[in-house]
Coordinates of C-alpha atoms in Angstrom, one line a residue:
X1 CA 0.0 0.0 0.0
X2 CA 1.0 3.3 -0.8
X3 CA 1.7 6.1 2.0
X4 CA 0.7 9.6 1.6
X5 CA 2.6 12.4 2.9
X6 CA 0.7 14.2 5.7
X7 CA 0.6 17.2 4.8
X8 CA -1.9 15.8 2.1
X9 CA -4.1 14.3 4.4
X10 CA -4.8 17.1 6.0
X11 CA -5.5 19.5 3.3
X12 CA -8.1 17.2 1.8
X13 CA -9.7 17.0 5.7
X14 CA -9.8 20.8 5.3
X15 CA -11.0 20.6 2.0
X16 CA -14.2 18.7 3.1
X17 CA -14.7 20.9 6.3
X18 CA -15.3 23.4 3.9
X19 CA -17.7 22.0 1.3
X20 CA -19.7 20.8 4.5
X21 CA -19.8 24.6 5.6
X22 CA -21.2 25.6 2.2
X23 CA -24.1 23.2 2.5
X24 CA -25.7 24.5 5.4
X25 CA -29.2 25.4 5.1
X26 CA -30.0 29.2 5.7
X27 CA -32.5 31.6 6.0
X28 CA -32.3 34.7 4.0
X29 CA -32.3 37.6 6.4
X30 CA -34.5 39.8 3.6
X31 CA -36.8 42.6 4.7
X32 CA -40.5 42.2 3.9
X33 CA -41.8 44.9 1.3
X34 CA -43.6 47.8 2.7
X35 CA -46.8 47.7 0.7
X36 CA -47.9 51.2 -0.8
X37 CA -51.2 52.4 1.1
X38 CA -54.2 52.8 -1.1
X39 CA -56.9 55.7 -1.2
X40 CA -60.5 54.6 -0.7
X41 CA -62.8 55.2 -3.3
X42 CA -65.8 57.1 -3.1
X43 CA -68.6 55.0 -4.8
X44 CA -69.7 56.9 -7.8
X45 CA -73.5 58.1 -7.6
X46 CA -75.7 56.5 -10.3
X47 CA -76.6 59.2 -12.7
X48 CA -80.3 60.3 -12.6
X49 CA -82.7 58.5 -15.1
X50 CA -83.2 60.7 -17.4
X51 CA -80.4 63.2 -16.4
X52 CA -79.6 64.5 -20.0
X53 CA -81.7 66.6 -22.2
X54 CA -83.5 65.5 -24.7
X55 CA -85.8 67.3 -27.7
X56 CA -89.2 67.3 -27.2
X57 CA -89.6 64.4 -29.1
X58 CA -87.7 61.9 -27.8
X59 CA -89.8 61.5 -24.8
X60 CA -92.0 58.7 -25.4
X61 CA -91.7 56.2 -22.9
X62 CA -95.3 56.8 -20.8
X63 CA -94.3 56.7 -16.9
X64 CA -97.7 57.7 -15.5
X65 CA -101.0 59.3 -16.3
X66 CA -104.2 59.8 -15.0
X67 CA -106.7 60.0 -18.2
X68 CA -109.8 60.5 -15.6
X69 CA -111.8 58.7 -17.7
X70 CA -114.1 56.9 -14.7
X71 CA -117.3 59.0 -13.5
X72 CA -117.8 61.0 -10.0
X73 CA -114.8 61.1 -7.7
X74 CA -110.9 61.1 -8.6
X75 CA -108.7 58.2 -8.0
X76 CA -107.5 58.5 -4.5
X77 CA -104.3 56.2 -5.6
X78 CA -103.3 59.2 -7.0
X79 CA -104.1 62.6 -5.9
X80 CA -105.2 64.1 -2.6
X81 CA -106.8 67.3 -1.6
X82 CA -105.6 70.6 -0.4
X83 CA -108.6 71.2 2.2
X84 CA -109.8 75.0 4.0
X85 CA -109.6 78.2 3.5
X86 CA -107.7 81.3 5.1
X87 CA -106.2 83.1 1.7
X88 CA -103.3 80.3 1.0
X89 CA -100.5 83.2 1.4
X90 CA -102.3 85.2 -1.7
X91 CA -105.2 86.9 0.1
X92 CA -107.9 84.3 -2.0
X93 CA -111.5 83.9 -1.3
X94 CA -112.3 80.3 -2.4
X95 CA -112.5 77.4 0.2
X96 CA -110.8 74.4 -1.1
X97 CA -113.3 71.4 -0.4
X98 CA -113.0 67.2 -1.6
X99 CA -116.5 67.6 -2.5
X100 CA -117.5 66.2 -6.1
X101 CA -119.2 69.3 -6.1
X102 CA -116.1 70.9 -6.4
X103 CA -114.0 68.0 -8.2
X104 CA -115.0 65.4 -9.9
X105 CA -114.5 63.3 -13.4
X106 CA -117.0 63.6 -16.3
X107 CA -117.0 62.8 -19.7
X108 CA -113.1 62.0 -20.0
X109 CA -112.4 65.1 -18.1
X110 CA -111.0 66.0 -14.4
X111 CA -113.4 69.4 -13.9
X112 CA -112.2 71.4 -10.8
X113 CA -115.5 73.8 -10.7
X114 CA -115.3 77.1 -8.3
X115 CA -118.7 77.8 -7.0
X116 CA -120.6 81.3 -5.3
X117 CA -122.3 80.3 -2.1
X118 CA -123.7 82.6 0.6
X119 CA -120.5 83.5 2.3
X120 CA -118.3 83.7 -0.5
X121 CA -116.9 80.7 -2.9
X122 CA -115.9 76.6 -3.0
X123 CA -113.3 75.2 -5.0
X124 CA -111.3 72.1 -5.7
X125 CA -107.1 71.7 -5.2
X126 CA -105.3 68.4 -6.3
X127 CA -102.3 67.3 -5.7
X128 CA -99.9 64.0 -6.4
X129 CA -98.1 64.7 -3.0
X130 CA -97.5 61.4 -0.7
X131 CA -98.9 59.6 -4.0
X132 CA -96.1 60.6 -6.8
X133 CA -93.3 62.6 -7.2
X134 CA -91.3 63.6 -10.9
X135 CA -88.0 64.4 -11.1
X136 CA -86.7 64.4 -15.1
X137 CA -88.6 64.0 -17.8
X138 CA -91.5 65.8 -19.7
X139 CA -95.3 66.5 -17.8
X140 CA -97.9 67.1 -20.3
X141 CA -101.2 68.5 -18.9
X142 CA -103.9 69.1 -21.3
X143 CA -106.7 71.5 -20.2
X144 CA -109.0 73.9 -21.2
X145 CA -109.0 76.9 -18.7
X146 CA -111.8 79.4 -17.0
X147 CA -112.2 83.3 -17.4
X148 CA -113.8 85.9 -15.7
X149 CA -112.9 88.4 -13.3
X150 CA -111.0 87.3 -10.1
X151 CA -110.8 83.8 -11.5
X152 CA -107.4 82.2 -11.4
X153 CA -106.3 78.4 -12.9
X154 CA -103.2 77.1 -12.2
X155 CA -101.0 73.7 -13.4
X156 CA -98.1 73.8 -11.2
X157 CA -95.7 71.9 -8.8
X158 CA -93.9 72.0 -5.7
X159 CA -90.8 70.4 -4.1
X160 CA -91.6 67.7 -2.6
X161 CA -89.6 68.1 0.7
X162 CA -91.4 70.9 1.2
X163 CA -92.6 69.4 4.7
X164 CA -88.6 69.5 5.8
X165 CA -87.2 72.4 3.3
X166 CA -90.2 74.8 3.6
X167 CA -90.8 76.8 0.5
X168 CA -89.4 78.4 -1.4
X169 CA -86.3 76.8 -0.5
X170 CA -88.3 73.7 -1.5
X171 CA -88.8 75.6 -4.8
X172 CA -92.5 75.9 -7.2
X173 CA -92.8 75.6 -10.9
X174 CA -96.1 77.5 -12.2
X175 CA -96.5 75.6 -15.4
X176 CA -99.5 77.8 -16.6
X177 CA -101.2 80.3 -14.2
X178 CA -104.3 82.5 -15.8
X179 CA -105.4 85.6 -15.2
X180 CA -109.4 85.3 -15.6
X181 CA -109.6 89.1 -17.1
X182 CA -106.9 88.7 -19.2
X183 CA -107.7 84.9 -20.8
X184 CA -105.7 85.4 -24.0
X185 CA -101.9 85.4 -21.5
X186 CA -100.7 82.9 -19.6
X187 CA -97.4 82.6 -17.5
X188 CA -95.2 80.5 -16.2
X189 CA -92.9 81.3 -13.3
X190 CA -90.2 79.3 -11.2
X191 CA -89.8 80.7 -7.4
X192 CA -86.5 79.6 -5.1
X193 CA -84.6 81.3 -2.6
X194 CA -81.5 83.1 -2.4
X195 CA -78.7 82.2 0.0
X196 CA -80.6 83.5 2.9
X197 CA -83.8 82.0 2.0
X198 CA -85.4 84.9 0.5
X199 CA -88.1 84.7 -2.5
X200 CA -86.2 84.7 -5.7
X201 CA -88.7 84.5 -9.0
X202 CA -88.0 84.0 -12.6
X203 CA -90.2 83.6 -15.6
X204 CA -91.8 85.4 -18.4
X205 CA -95.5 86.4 -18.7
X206 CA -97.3 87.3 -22.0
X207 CA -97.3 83.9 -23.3
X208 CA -100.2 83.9 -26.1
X209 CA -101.9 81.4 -28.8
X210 CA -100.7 81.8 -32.5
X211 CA -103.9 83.5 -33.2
X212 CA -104.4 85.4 -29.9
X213 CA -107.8 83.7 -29.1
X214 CA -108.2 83.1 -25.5
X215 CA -107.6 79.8 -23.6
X216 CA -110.8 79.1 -22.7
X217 CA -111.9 78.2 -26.7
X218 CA -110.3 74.8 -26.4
X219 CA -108.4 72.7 -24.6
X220 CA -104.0 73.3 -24.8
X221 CA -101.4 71.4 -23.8
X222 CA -99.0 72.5 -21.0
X223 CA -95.6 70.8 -20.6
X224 CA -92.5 71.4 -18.9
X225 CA -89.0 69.2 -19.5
X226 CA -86.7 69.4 -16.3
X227 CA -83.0 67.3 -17.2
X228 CA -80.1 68.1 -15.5
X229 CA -79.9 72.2 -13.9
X230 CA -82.6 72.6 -17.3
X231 CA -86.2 73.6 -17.4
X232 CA -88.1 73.6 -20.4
X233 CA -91.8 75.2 -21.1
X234 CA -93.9 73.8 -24.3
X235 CA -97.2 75.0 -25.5
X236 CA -98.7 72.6 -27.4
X237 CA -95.6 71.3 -28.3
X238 CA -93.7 74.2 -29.1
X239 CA -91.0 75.6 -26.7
X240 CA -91.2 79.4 -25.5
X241 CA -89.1 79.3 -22.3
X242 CA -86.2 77.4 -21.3
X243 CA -84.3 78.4 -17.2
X244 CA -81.1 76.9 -16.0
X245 CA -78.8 76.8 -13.0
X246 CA -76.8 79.7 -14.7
X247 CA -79.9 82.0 -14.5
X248 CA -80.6 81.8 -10.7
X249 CA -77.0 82.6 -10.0
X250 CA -75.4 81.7 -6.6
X251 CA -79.0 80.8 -5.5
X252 CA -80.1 77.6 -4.4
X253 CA -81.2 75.1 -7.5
X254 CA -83.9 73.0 -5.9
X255 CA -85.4 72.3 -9.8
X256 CA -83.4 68.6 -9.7
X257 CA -85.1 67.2 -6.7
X258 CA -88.7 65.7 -6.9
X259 CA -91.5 67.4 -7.4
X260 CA -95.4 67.0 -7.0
X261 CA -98.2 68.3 -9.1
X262 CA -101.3 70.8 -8.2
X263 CA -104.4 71.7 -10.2
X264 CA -106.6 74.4 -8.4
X265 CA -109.0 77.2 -9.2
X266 CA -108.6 80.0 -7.2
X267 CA -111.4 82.8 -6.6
X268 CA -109.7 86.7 -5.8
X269 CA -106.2 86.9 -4.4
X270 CA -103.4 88.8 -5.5
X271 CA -102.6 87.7 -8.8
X272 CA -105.5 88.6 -10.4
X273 CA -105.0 92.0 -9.0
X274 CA -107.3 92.1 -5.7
X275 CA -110.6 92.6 -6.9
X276 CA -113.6 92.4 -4.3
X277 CA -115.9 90.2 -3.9
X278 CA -118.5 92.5 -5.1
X279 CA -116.4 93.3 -8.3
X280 CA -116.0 89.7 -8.9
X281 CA -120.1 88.6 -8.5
X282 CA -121.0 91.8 -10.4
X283 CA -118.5 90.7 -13.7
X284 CA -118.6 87.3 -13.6
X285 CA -121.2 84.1 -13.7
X286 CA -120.7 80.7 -11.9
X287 CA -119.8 78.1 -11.5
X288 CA -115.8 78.8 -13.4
X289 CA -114.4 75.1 -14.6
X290 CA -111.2 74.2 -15.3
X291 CA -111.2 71.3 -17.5
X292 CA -108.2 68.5 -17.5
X293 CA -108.0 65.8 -20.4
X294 CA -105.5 64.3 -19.3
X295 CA -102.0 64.5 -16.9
X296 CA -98.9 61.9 -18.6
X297 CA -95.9 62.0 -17.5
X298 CA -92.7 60.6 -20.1
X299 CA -89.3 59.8 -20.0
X300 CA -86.8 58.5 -22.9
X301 CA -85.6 55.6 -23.3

């Protein structure tokens, strides 16, 4: 057998010491990422059906109506009465009553009839509060209106938080209001506050037929289009007056919240300028009828 030298021996013994060293198992000593913080999100509102505007035209899609096409009282699914008397803020004579002497459905028609009694006069006010409320889309009310001294018809709407925001921070549209002398002009006139909640009013007045007959001949169609910080006002189709966000300023917008529907007949008060009760008996004959064909309201698709 053949001897190695030491000194051999014992580098090889080194050798292996060495390659044994290098195997060992080890954990990395790496730090752990610091993961980047993340923003929450606000979830994103969905937009409001109907939101955009639209032509006239284009709104088809049939929502709700009331055709009053039944006999006697009104469909109490879908309006409810403003009930009393005491001038309603205008200094008005009438007493609004739910009698079907006062409102009622006939021939196809909603007829909201002011009457003369002894003391003074009845009269009907409907509303779709705590039944419907609109937002966007297009109203169409089709009516034929009364005349005659101290008469007053109106197709309007009001906010309807008005419980909570009272008015006119709630905000009013007047679709059509009437002066009974003056039965060939309508208006239509939106009221909101300012800042402070003071009455702010915008409009136009002098609104007339093609041919300047008056509005109690036959039977019109009012509409108004709210979309998005847009109001529009059609007469029989055609627009004449169109108010947005721009126009009221730094005052309140309530115009893209929901909204009920009135109808009433007024007697006196001062919109139609005051007159007495004498001046109204002695220039004009009752009963005064405001006749409604029909109330739709449309959206697009």
């Amino acid at each position: 057998m053949q001897t190695f030298p030491l000194t051999r021996v014992a580098g090889a013994s080194l050798l292996a010491l060495l390659l044994i060293a290098c195997t060992e198992s080890k954990t990395p000593n790496i730090p752990a990422p610091t993961p980047t913080p993340t923003t929450p999100t606000t979830p994103t509102a969905p937009a409001a059906v109907n939101a955009d505007s639209r032509d006239y035209a284009d709104y088809t899609e049939l929502q709700w109506a009331d055709e009053f096409n039944g006999s006697g009282a009104i469909d109490p699914a879908k309006w409810m009465f403003d009930l009393g008397a005491g001038g309603w803020g205008n200094r008005e004579f009438e007493t609004y009553t739910n009698s079907t002497d006062n409102v009622y459905q006939s021939g196809g028609n909603l007829v909201i009839q002011a009457l003369q009694t002894s003391g003074g006069y009845t009269s009907g006010r409907v509303l779709t509060k705590n039944k419907k409320d609109f937002q966007f889309g297009r109203i169409d009310v089709r009516a034929k209106l009364p005349q005659g001294v101290g008469i007053w018809p109106a197709i309007w709407m009001l906010g309807s938080d008005i419980d909570t925001n009272n008015w006119p921070k709630c905000g009013e549209v007047d679709i059509m209001e009437l002066r009974g002398q003056t039965p060939t002009e309508t208006l239509t006139t939106l009221h909101y506050a300012d800042q402070s909640g003071n009455h702010q009013q915008s409009g136009i007045d002098h609104i007339k037929l093609p041919d300047g007959s008056s509005f109690a001949n036959d039977f019109h169609t009012y509409s108004v289009v709210r979309s998005t910080n847009q109001v529009r006002f059609y007469l029989d189709g055609q627009l004449y007056y169109t108010f947005t966000k721009s126009m009221a300023g730094a005052n309140t917008y309530p115009f893209n919240n929901n909204f009920f529907v009135v109808l009433n007949v007024a007697v006196g008060g001062d919109f139609v300028g005051n007159p007495s009760m004498a001046a109204i008996n002695a220039a004009t004959t009752f009963p005064k009828q405001m006749q409604v064909d029909y109330v739709r309201y449309y959206q697009y698709k």
